[in-house]
């Protein structure tokens, strides 16, 4: 007879459904969309670099792209060798540097990241995005805790351990009630995790309304980008020249001996061992 | 004509094509949501609901495998069969959300 007590379910007023369940979901969806557009509006246009500065960045990228596929390169040998040696000489001589070839007397020091205005803008943009992410979450949690506290909202269809009771049944002081009857804060958490897919559907893949935990790691990755602009390109290009020469040693053309491979495939040539 | 090694295979991937094929993600998300709604309306609880989720994931993957990938998932999806079947964290949470929502609407409230 005691087991029957567990089967008896609570009777919940349908007004709770109308005035709490749907509004919380609706508000979270709308705030997510709002966050996405606020982040877009807050993004300042990227700083225009001078032609010389762009040229030195592009030279680095050019050499990286070239040596990325050097072991299976689609570029025939004469072209590869000539581009590679041209870049090596240019990097040694410093022709692509923003301020021209190094004078040789004063050691070039990388500009201080805190004083370089370009780097500051990068960091500020990252921090602005962080604030836009976090503030609405805090506000909604406070709103829910203030208005929708102290009553049971919904029953979870799956069981949870007792450890979750304190978090999901906050405000309801019943030690015996099943953990599956939860308060509104847990509905907030369910929405927080579950709406990401909906945002991806509405706002497209790269939206800014994703869960805040995804923003934690790009913040760490965004900060090194700022010192990247302040780095000493001379040292970078010299290091790149070494990599380039290494890649040139490993170079092999995709189309090497292609005539023999074609003939072998069509049987005009004795097969290789 | 298979590539001789992994490097060459990675070189052959064309990014705009990959972006186009990511429409499959929408299909997986919608199937997870609808599976959640189904589980909620049917009143499935505990492991039955998760079993429905797994079954729906397998059926969706089988459909995509046969209809879209024509039996060769490695050709259309980088990452092959596992990436096709794997629902991903987003879809699992969306399933749980819609499952709880519909379960609550149909079976908990009057």
Coordinates of C-alpha atoms in Angstrom, one line a residue:
Chain A
X1 CA 0.0 0.0 0.0
X2 CA 2.9 2.3 0.7
X3 CA 4.1 1.9 -2.9
X4 CA 0.9 3.5 -4.1
X5 CA 1.9 6.7 -2.5
X6 CA 4.7 7.1 -5.1
X7 CA 2.3 6.7 -8.0
X8 CA 0.0 9.5 -6.9
X9 CA 0.9 12.5 -8.8
X10 CA 0.6 16.1 -7.9
X11 CA -2.2 18.2 -9.4
X12 CA -0.9 21.3 -11.0
X13 CA -2.9 24.3 -11.9
X14 CA -2.9 24.8 -15.7
X15 CA -2.4 28.5 -15.2
X16 CA 1.1 27.6 -14.1
X17 CA 1.7 26.2 -17.5
X18 CA 0.3 29.3 -19.3
X19 CA 1.9 31.9 -17.1
X20 CA 5.3 30.3 -16.3
X21 CA 6.3 27.5 -18.6
X22 CA 5.6 29.2 -21.9
X23 CA 6.7 32.7 -20.9
X24 CA 10.1 31.5 -19.6
X25 CA 10.8 29.7 -22.8
X26 CA 9.6 32.6 -25.0
X27 CA 11.7 35.1 -23.0
X28 CA 14.8 33.0 -23.3
X29 CA 14.4 32.5 -27.1
X30 CA 13.9 36.2 -27.6
X31 CA 16.8 37.2 -25.3
X32 CA 19.0 34.8 -27.2
X33 CA 18.1 36.4 -30.5
X34 CA 18.5 39.8 -29.0
X35 CA 22.0 38.9 -27.8
X36 CA 23.0 37.7 -31.2
X37 CA 22.0 41.0 -32.8
X38 CA 23.5 43.1 -30.1
X39 CA 26.8 41.4 -30.6
X40 CA 26.6 42.0 -34.3
X41 CA 25.8 45.7 -33.7
X42 CA 28.6 46.1 -31.2
X43 CA 31.3 44.7 -33.4
X44 CA 33.4 47.6 -34.7
X45 CA 34.6 47.2 -38.3
X46 CA 38.1 45.8 -38.4
X47 CA 40.9 48.3 -38.4
X48 CA 42.3 49.2 -41.7
X49 CA 45.9 48.4 -41.9
X50 CA 48.3 50.1 -44.2
X51 CA 49.3 48.4 -47.4
X52 CA 52.8 47.6 -46.1
X53 CA 51.4 46.0 -43.0
X54 CA 49.0 43.9 -45.0
X55 CA 51.8 42.9 -47.3
X56 CA 54.0 41.6 -44.5
X57 CA 51.1 39.5 -43.1
X58 CA 50.2 38.2 -46.5
X59 CA 53.8 37.2 -47.2
X60 CA 53.8 35.1 -44.1
X61 CA 50.5 33.5 -45.1
X62 CA 51.8 32.9 -48.6
X63 CA 54.8 30.9 -47.4
X64 CA 52.6 28.9 -44.9
X65 CA 50.2 28.0 -47.6
X66 CA 53.0 27.0 -49.9
X67 CA 54.7 24.7 -47.5
X68 CA 51.5 23.2 -46.1
X69 CA 51.2 20.9 -49.0
X70 CA 54.8 20.5 -49.9
X71 CA 54.9 16.7 -49.6
X72 CA 52.0 16.3 -52.0
X73 CA 52.3 19.6 -53.8
X74 CA 50.1 20.4 -56.7
X75 CA 52.7 22.9 -58.0
X76 CA 55.2 21.6 -60.5
X77 CA 58.8 21.6 -59.5
X78 CA 60.2 24.6 -61.3
X79 CA 57.5 26.8 -60.0
X80 CA 57.7 25.6 -56.5
X81 CA 61.4 26.0 -56.3
X82 CA 61.4 29.5 -57.8
X83 CA 58.6 30.8 -55.5
X84 CA 60.3 29.1 -52.5
X85 CA 63.7 30.6 -53.1
X86 CA 62.2 34.0 -54.0
X87 CA 60.4 34.1 -50.6
X88 CA 63.5 32.9 -48.7
X89 CA 65.7 35.6 -50.2
X90 CA 63.0 38.2 -49.5
X91 CA 62.6 37.1 -45.9
X92 CA 66.4 37.2 -45.3
X93 CA 66.7 40.6 -46.8
X94 CA 63.6 42.0 -45.1
X95 CA 62.0 43.4 -48.3
X96 CA 58.5 42.6 -47.1
X97 CA 58.8 44.2 -43.7
X98 CA 56.4 47.1 -42.9
X99 CA 59.1 49.5 -42.1
X100 CA 61.5 48.4 -44.8
X101 CA 64.7 46.3 -44.4
X102 CA 66.1 46.4 -40.8
X103 CA 68.8 49.1 -40.3
X104 CA 71.0 46.8 -38.3
X105 CA 72.0 49.2 -35.6
X106 CA 69.1 49.3 -33.2
X107 CA 67.5 45.9 -32.2
X108 CA 63.9 46.1 -33.2
X109 CA 61.6 45.7 -30.1
X110 CA 58.0 44.6 -30.5
X111 CA 55.6 47.4 -29.6
X112 CA 54.2 47.1 -26.2
X113 CA 50.7 45.4 -26.4
X114 CA 49.2 47.8 -23.9
X115 CA 50.3 50.9 -25.7
X116 CA 49.6 49.6 -29.3
X117 CA 46.2 50.9 -30.2
X118 CA 45.5 48.0 -32.6
X119 CA 46.0 45.4 -29.9
X120 CA 43.8 47.2 -27.4
X121 CA 40.9 47.2 -29.8
X122 CA 41.1 43.5 -30.2
X123 CA 41.0 42.9 -26.5
X124 CA 38.1 45.3 -25.9
X125 CA 36.0 43.6 -28.6
X126 CA 36.5 40.3 -26.8
X127 CA 35.6 41.7 -23.5
X128 CA 32.5 43.4 -24.9
X129 CA 31.3 40.1 -26.3
X130 CA 31.8 38.5 -22.9
X131 CA 29.7 41.1 -21.1
X132 CA 26.9 40.8 -23.6
X133 CA 26.9 37.1 -23.1
X134 CA 26.9 37.1 -19.3
X135 CA 24.7 40.0 -18.3
X136 CA 21.4 38.7 -19.8
X137 CA 22.0 35.3 -18.2
X138 CA 22.3 36.9 -14.8
X139 CA 19.3 39.1 -15.3
X140 CA 17.1 36.2 -16.4
X141 CA 18.2 34.0 -13.5
X142 CA 17.5 36.8 -11.1
X143 CA 14.1 37.5 -12.7
X144 CA 13.1 33.8 -12.4
X145 CA 14.4 33.5 -8.8
X146 CA 12.4 36.6 -7.8
X147 CA 9.1 36.0 -9.6
X148 CA 8.8 32.3 -10.0
X149 CA 10.0 31.0 -6.8
X150 CA 8.6 28.5 -4.3
X151 CA 6.3 26.3 -6.4
X152 CA 6.6 23.2 -8.4
X153 CA 6.6 23.7 -12.1
X154 CA 6.9 20.5 -13.9
X155 CA 7.7 16.8 -13.6
X156 CA 10.8 15.5 -15.3
X157 CA 10.2 12.3 -17.3
X158 CA 13.6 10.9 -16.2
X159 CA 14.9 10.2 -12.8
X160 CA 17.8 12.1 -11.1
X161 CA 19.8 11.4 -8.1
X162 CA 19.1 13.0 -4.7
X163 CA 22.1 15.3 -5.1
X164 CA 20.1 17.4 -7.6
X165 CA 17.3 18.0 -5.2
X166 CA 18.9 21.1 -3.6
X167 CA 19.5 22.7 -6.9
X168 CA 16.3 21.8 -8.8
X169 CA 13.8 22.2 -5.9
X170 CA 15.2 25.4 -4.5
X171 CA 12.5 27.2 -2.5
X172 CA 10.3 24.1 -2.0
X173 CA 11.1 22.8 1.5
X174 CA 9.9 19.2 1.2
X175 CA 12.4 16.5 2.0
X176 CA 10.3 13.6 0.7
X177 CA 9.1 14.8 -2.6
X178 CA 10.5 13.0 -5.7
X179 CA 13.4 14.8 -7.3
X180 CA 11.4 14.7 -10.6
X181 CA 9.1 17.5 -9.4
X182 CA 11.2 20.6 -10.1
X183 CA 11.0 24.3 -9.7
X184 CA 11.3 27.0 -12.4
X185 CA 15.0 27.4 -12.1
X186 CA 15.5 23.9 -13.4
X187 CA 13.3 24.8 -16.4
X188 CA 15.6 27.7 -17.0
X189 CA 18.6 25.3 -17.0
X190 CA 16.8 22.9 -19.4
X191 CA 16.1 25.8 -21.7
X192 CA 19.6 27.1 -21.4
X193 CA 21.1 23.9 -22.8
X194 CA 18.3 22.9 -25.1
X195 CA 17.8 26.0 -27.1
X196 CA 21.2 26.0 -28.7
X197 CA 19.9 23.8 -31.5
X198 CA 17.0 26.2 -32.1
X199 CA 19.4 29.2 -32.3
X200 CA 21.5 27.3 -34.8
X201 CA 18.4 26.8 -36.9
X202 CA 17.1 30.4 -36.7
X203 CA 20.2 32.4 -36.6
X204 CA 22.5 30.3 -38.7
X205 CA 25.6 28.3 -37.7
X206 CA 27.9 31.0 -36.4
X207 CA 25.5 32.7 -34.0
X208 CA 26.4 34.6 -30.9
X209 CA 23.5 33.2 -28.8
X210 CA 25.2 29.9 -28.0
X211 CA 25.7 28.8 -24.5
X212 CA 28.1 30.8 -22.4
X213 CA 30.4 27.9 -21.8
X214 CA 31.4 28.0 -25.5
X215 CA 32.4 31.5 -25.1
X216 CA 34.8 30.7 -22.3
X217 CA 37.4 29.1 -24.5
X218 CA 37.4 31.6 -27.4
X219 CA 38.1 34.3 -24.9
X220 CA 41.4 32.6 -24.0
X221 CA 42.0 32.1 -27.7
X222 CA 41.2 35.7 -28.6
X223 CA 43.7 37.3 -26.2
X224 CA 46.8 35.9 -27.9
X225 CA 45.5 37.3 -31.2
X226 CA 46.1 40.9 -29.9
X227 CA 49.8 40.3 -29.2
X228 CA 50.0 38.6 -32.6
X229 CA 49.5 42.0 -34.2
X230 CA 52.2 43.5 -32.1
X231 CA 54.7 40.7 -32.8
X232 CA 58.0 41.4 -34.4
X233 CA 57.6 40.4 -38.0
X234 CA 61.3 40.3 -38.7
X235 CA 61.7 37.4 -36.3
X236 CA 58.6 35.7 -37.6
X237 CA 59.8 35.9 -41.2
X238 CA 63.3 34.6 -40.4
X239 CA 61.7 31.6 -38.6
X240 CA 59.4 31.2 -41.5
X241 CA 62.4 31.1 -43.9
X242 CA 63.8 28.1 -42.0
X243 CA 60.5 26.3 -42.2
X244 CA 60.4 27.1 -45.9
X245 CA 63.7 25.6 -46.6
X246 CA 62.8 22.5 -44.6
X247 CA 59.7 22.1 -46.6
X248 CA 61.6 22.6 -49.8
X249 CA 63.7 19.6 -48.8
X250 CA 60.6 17.5 -48.3
X251 CA 59.0 18.7 -51.5
X252 CA 57.5 16.2 -53.9
X253 CA 55.2 16.8 -56.8
X254 CA 51.8 15.1 -57.0
X255 CA 52.2 14.6 -60.7
X256 CA 55.7 13.1 -60.6
X257 CA 56.1 10.2 -62.9
X258 CA 52.5 10.6 -63.8
X259 CA 53.1 9.3 -67.3
X260 CA 54.3 6.0 -66.0
X261 CA 51.4 5.7 -63.6
X262 CA 48.9 6.3 -66.4
X263 CA 50.5 3.8 -68.6
X264 CA 50.7 1.3 -65.8
X265 CA 47.0 1.7 -65.1
X266 CA 46.1 1.0 -68.7
X267 CA 48.3 -2.0 -68.9
X268 CA 50.8 -0.7 -71.4
X269 CA 53.6 -0.9 -69.0
X270 CA 54.8 -3.8 -66.8
X271 CA 53.5 -3.4 -63.3
X272 CA 55.9 -2.2 -60.6
X273 CA 57.3 -4.7 -58.2
Chain B
X1 CA 40.9 6.6 -56.8
X2 CA 41.8 6.7 -53.1
X3 CA 44.5 9.0 -51.8
X4 CA 47.8 7.5 -50.9
X5 CA 47.9 8.9 -47.4
X6 CA 45.9 11.0 -44.9
X7 CA 47.6 14.2 -45.9
X8 CA 46.5 13.9 -49.5
X9 CA 43.1 12.9 -48.5
X10 CA 42.8 16.0 -46.3
X11 CA 43.9 18.1 -49.2
X12 CA 41.1 16.9 -51.3
X13 CA 38.3 18.3 -49.1
X14 CA 36.6 21.3 -50.6
X15 CA 35.2 23.7 -48.0
X16 CA 32.1 25.1 -49.7
X17 CA 30.9 21.6 -50.3
X18 CA 31.3 20.8 -46.7
X19 CA 29.3 23.9 -45.7
X20 CA 26.6 22.8 -48.1
X21 CA 26.4 19.3 -46.7
X22 CA 25.9 20.6 -43.2
X23 CA 22.2 20.9 -44.0
X24 CA 22.2 17.4 -42.6
X25 CA 22.6 18.9 -39.2
X26 CA 19.2 20.5 -39.5
X27 CA 17.7 17.2 -40.3
X28 CA 19.2 15.6 -37.2
X29 CA 18.1 18.5 -35.0
X30 CA 14.5 18.3 -36.2
X31 CA 14.4 14.6 -35.7
X32 CA 15.7 15.0 -32.2
X33 CA 13.0 17.6 -31.4
X34 CA 10.2 15.6 -32.9
X35 CA 11.4 12.4 -31.1
X36 CA 11.3 14.4 -27.9
X37 CA 7.7 15.6 -28.6
X38 CA 6.7 12.0 -29.4
X39 CA 8.2 10.6 -26.2
X40 CA 6.5 13.3 -24.2
X41 CA 3.1 12.8 -25.8
X42 CA 3.3 9.1 -25.4
X43 CA 4.2 9.5 -21.8
X44 CA 7.4 7.5 -22.0
X45 CA 9.5 7.7 -18.9
X46 CA 12.9 6.9 -17.7
X47 CA 14.8 4.6 -20.0
X48 CA 12.0 4.1 -22.5
X49 CA 12.3 7.7 -23.5
X50 CA 16.0 7.5 -24.0
X51 CA 15.4 4.2 -25.9
X52 CA 13.1 6.2 -28.3
X53 CA 15.8 8.8 -28.7
X54 CA 18.4 6.2 -29.7
X55 CA 15.9 4.5 -32.0
X56 CA 15.1 7.7 -33.7
X57 CA 18.8 8.6 -34.1
X58 CA 19.4 5.2 -35.7
X59 CA 16.4 5.5 -38.0
X60 CA 17.4 9.0 -39.1
X61 CA 21.0 8.0 -39.7
X62 CA 19.8 5.0 -41.7
X63 CA 17.7 7.2 -43.9
X64 CA 20.5 9.7 -44.4
X65 CA 22.9 6.8 -45.1
X66 CA 20.7 5.3 -47.7
X67 CA 19.0 8.3 -49.4
X68 CA 21.7 11.1 -49.2
X69 CA 24.9 9.3 -48.9
X70 CA 23.9 6.4 -51.1
X71 CA 25.8 4.0 -49.0
X72 CA 29.1 5.9 -48.9
X73 CA 29.1 8.3 -46.0
X74 CA 32.9 8.9 -46.2
X75 CA 32.3 10.5 -49.5
X76 CA 29.9 13.1 -48.2
X77 CA 30.7 13.6 -44.5
X78 CA 34.2 14.2 -43.3
X79 CA 34.5 11.9 -40.3
X80 CA 32.6 9.1 -42.0
X81 CA 29.9 6.9 -40.3
X82 CA 30.4 8.0 -36.7
X83 CA 29.9 11.7 -37.5
X84 CA 26.7 10.7 -39.3
X85 CA 25.2 8.8 -36.4
X86 CA 26.4 10.9 -33.6
X87 CA 23.6 13.3 -32.5
X88 CA 25.9 15.7 -30.7
X89 CA 25.4 17.4 -27.4
X90 CA 23.0 20.0 -28.8
X91 CA 20.5 17.5 -30.0
X92 CA 20.6 15.5 -26.8
X93 CA 19.7 18.5 -24.8
X94 CA 17.0 19.6 -27.3
X95 CA 15.5 16.1 -27.0
X96 CA 15.4 16.4 -23.2
X97 CA 13.9 19.8 -23.4
X98 CA 11.0 18.9 -25.8
X99 CA 10.5 15.6 -24.0
X100 CA 10.0 17.4 -20.7
X101 CA 7.9 20.1 -22.3
X102 CA 5.4 17.8 -24.0
X103 CA 5.3 15.4 -21.1
X104 CA 4.4 18.3 -18.8
X105 CA 1.8 19.7 -21.1
X106 CA 0.0 16.4 -21.8
X107 CA 0.5 14.3 -18.7
X108 CA 1.2 16.6 -15.8
X109 CA -1.2 19.4 -16.4
X110 CA -4.9 18.9 -16.7

